[in-house]
Amino acid sequence: MIMFVLREKNLMRPIHLLVMGLLLMLVTDASAGDRLSVYTVNYPLAYFAERIGGDQVEVVFPAPPDVDPAYWVPDQAIITDYQQADLILLNGANYAKWVSKVSLPRSKMIDTSRKFKDRYIYATDVTTHSHGAEGAHAHESLAFTTWLDLSLAKLQAAEVYKAMARKRPVSEMQFKQNFKALAEDLEKIHEGIKAVVANDPDRALLGSHPVYDYLSAGYGMHLKSVHWEPDEAPSFSQMNELKQVLEEHQAAYMLWEEVPIPVSVDQLKAKGVASVTFNPCGNRPENGDFMTVMKKNIDSLKIAYR
Amino acid sequence: MIDSLYLAWQYIRFNKFKTIILVASITLIAVLPLSLEILLAESERQLLSRAESTPLLIGTKGSALDLAMNSLYFDDEVPELLTMAAADRVYDTDLALPIPLYVRFQTRGHPIVGTTFDYFDFRKLKIAKGQPLTILGDCVLGAKVASELGLGPSDSLVSSPENLFDLAGVYPLKMQVVGVLEPNHSADDLAVFVDIKTAWVIQGLGHGHEDVTRTRDSTVVLKRSEGNVAANAKLFHYTEITEENLDGFHFHGDTSIYPVTAVIAVPHDEKSGTLLRGRYLESEDAQQIILPAEVIDGLLQNIFRIRNVLDAVIALVGLATVLVILLVFALSLRLRQREIQTIFKLGCRKAMIGRMLLAEILIILLVSGVLCSAVLGVVDVNAEELVRRLFVG
């Protein structure tokens, strides 16, 4: 009899554990259901949303880690997920062009750069095309890495905060506190870059890609961009173009989005140009977060402005 | 009294033809105005319910009725266009949710309604088959469009050209049917819904073609100068949007200057609605904000005026019929003079003869009343469907 009771007890233990586990799952699911579902089109916005929303939001940035979110196009299932989110955070400035080609609910879309539309930067070296009676036009004339001017990034974060507070007024105080802390951190980065550039604002720099327009304009940098890829060796024509650029823009450093392949580094070195990495952080970094990447970027700038 | 009724009933049975004509005349004269009353009340309810569920409408100053009819019932008459900036204006006030509408194009006799995803939530439209709009070129069909055209998800539908003689005009767009809506018993059942950007593609404001700045086909290039590549007429414009060529579709310039026919404004609360209306009071403002319920109510007042005329005509016809019926009875009495004298000679009092004639009239009126109630009952039960057929199609 005693043996039977003991066996019974042993049998009951896993059942208890199972029931408790199920209850725990239900509780977790319920709290997840209560969280605001926020979808973003790039990592900086996802980071801002995570910082501001804390445990009140579930932030989803569905782009794969190996793509540039500016040119990534989600599949149908992911577009449906975007449609069902509580908030869709957009960067604006024509970033993520897929947004203009799909149907998303406007009531949920927040264009975080809309308030500073007048500060958008239009690229001047774009080849236009014309056909019919429409006249010349280009498709990629807007620069979109707005967050690289950290003062603009702060404005974007403010829009994220406002949208979340409007969507969930009960958590407004918490969002406000979190936003304040984030804004302070962004301000520190902003001041850090400003201080580095202030050492020598006239120093000529090169950008490997035209993604530094807002960085350059926001901090008064003297920067010119070419079209080089970090994982491709420069072609003959690219080297020629560089030669022409260097004749009137004597830069000693080129900023790269990622660490370039050694061939590029060597060929640049031969021209007297050293390479440093300034990661725009459009996608989620392998290590660290937006702030750690930006701090590393300041260190890179310190080298370039040494 | 029973004997009078018995005699009257026997007389009516004997003169079937005359009785049928009398009953039919009385029934018709009662049924016509009362049925009209029921149908008009139902149409008023239906028209007003759609208008009342649309809190505010913004359009270019002009005919408020055209604006309301086009936006609520997708009428052919296109109001003066305004730009997408009108929707942005509402959005910027933070007082209401703007839902732009572009109701201008047609496909196989049905209106194409360009709007945003929010419209479906606003009108509580549910997908019965397939999925909601996802990418440019997708369309969702109203329930009646789907059944009339025999189309469903994975079929396609081509937009109709605005003008058949405009040979240099925009190519019709082949739209992909991705879903069919549940019946809503409103104008939505008869519409084809697309994203507003797809409506702009239909108009030619957005289009898709290969990248001429990167093309290797020199025969499409008319002139290549520094900073610009001019393409010739050989440049192929896509007439269908697929996942493969979606990337080649683009809009030129700022989409805030693109056209819309109206903007539905859904205020966050009553106070926001009042404040928003206040923003459109200035006389220099090129836009107007209307309360659709007021406009449709005004329209119904006009209908009521027409109804009064109809009522007067029916009353006159009714009066004439009553006079004819009285004449029939008077003539009938004359014809029955000998019969009445015989009854009198048989010992029947004059009062008894009067009661018998009254019983005849009562029976005829009673039968007409029963018939009239039956017809009105049928009309009342089917009024909703009848009005939908008359107004919705």
Coordinates of C-alpha atoms in Angstrom, one line a residue, chain B residues 23 26-27 31 362-377:
Chain B
V23 CA -62.3 45.1 -54.6
I26 CA -60.2 49.9 -53.6
T27 CA -57.2 47.7 -52.8
V31 CA -51.9 49.9 -51.5
L362 CA -69.0 46.4 -45.8
I363 CA -68.1 43.0 -47.2
I364 CA -66.4 44.6 -50.2
L365 CA -64.4 47.0 -48.0
L366 CA -63.5 44.2 -45.6
V367 CA -62.1 42.0 -48.5
S368 CA -60.2 45.0 -49.9
G369 CA -58.8 45.7 -46.4
V370 CA -57.6 42.2 -46.0
L371 CA -56.0 42.1 -49.4
C372 CA -54.4 45.5 -48.8
S373 CA -52.9 44.4 -45.5
A374 CA -51.5 41.2 -47.1
V375 CA -49.8 43.2 -49.9
L376 CA -48.5 45.8 -47.5
G377 CA -47.2 43.0 -45.3

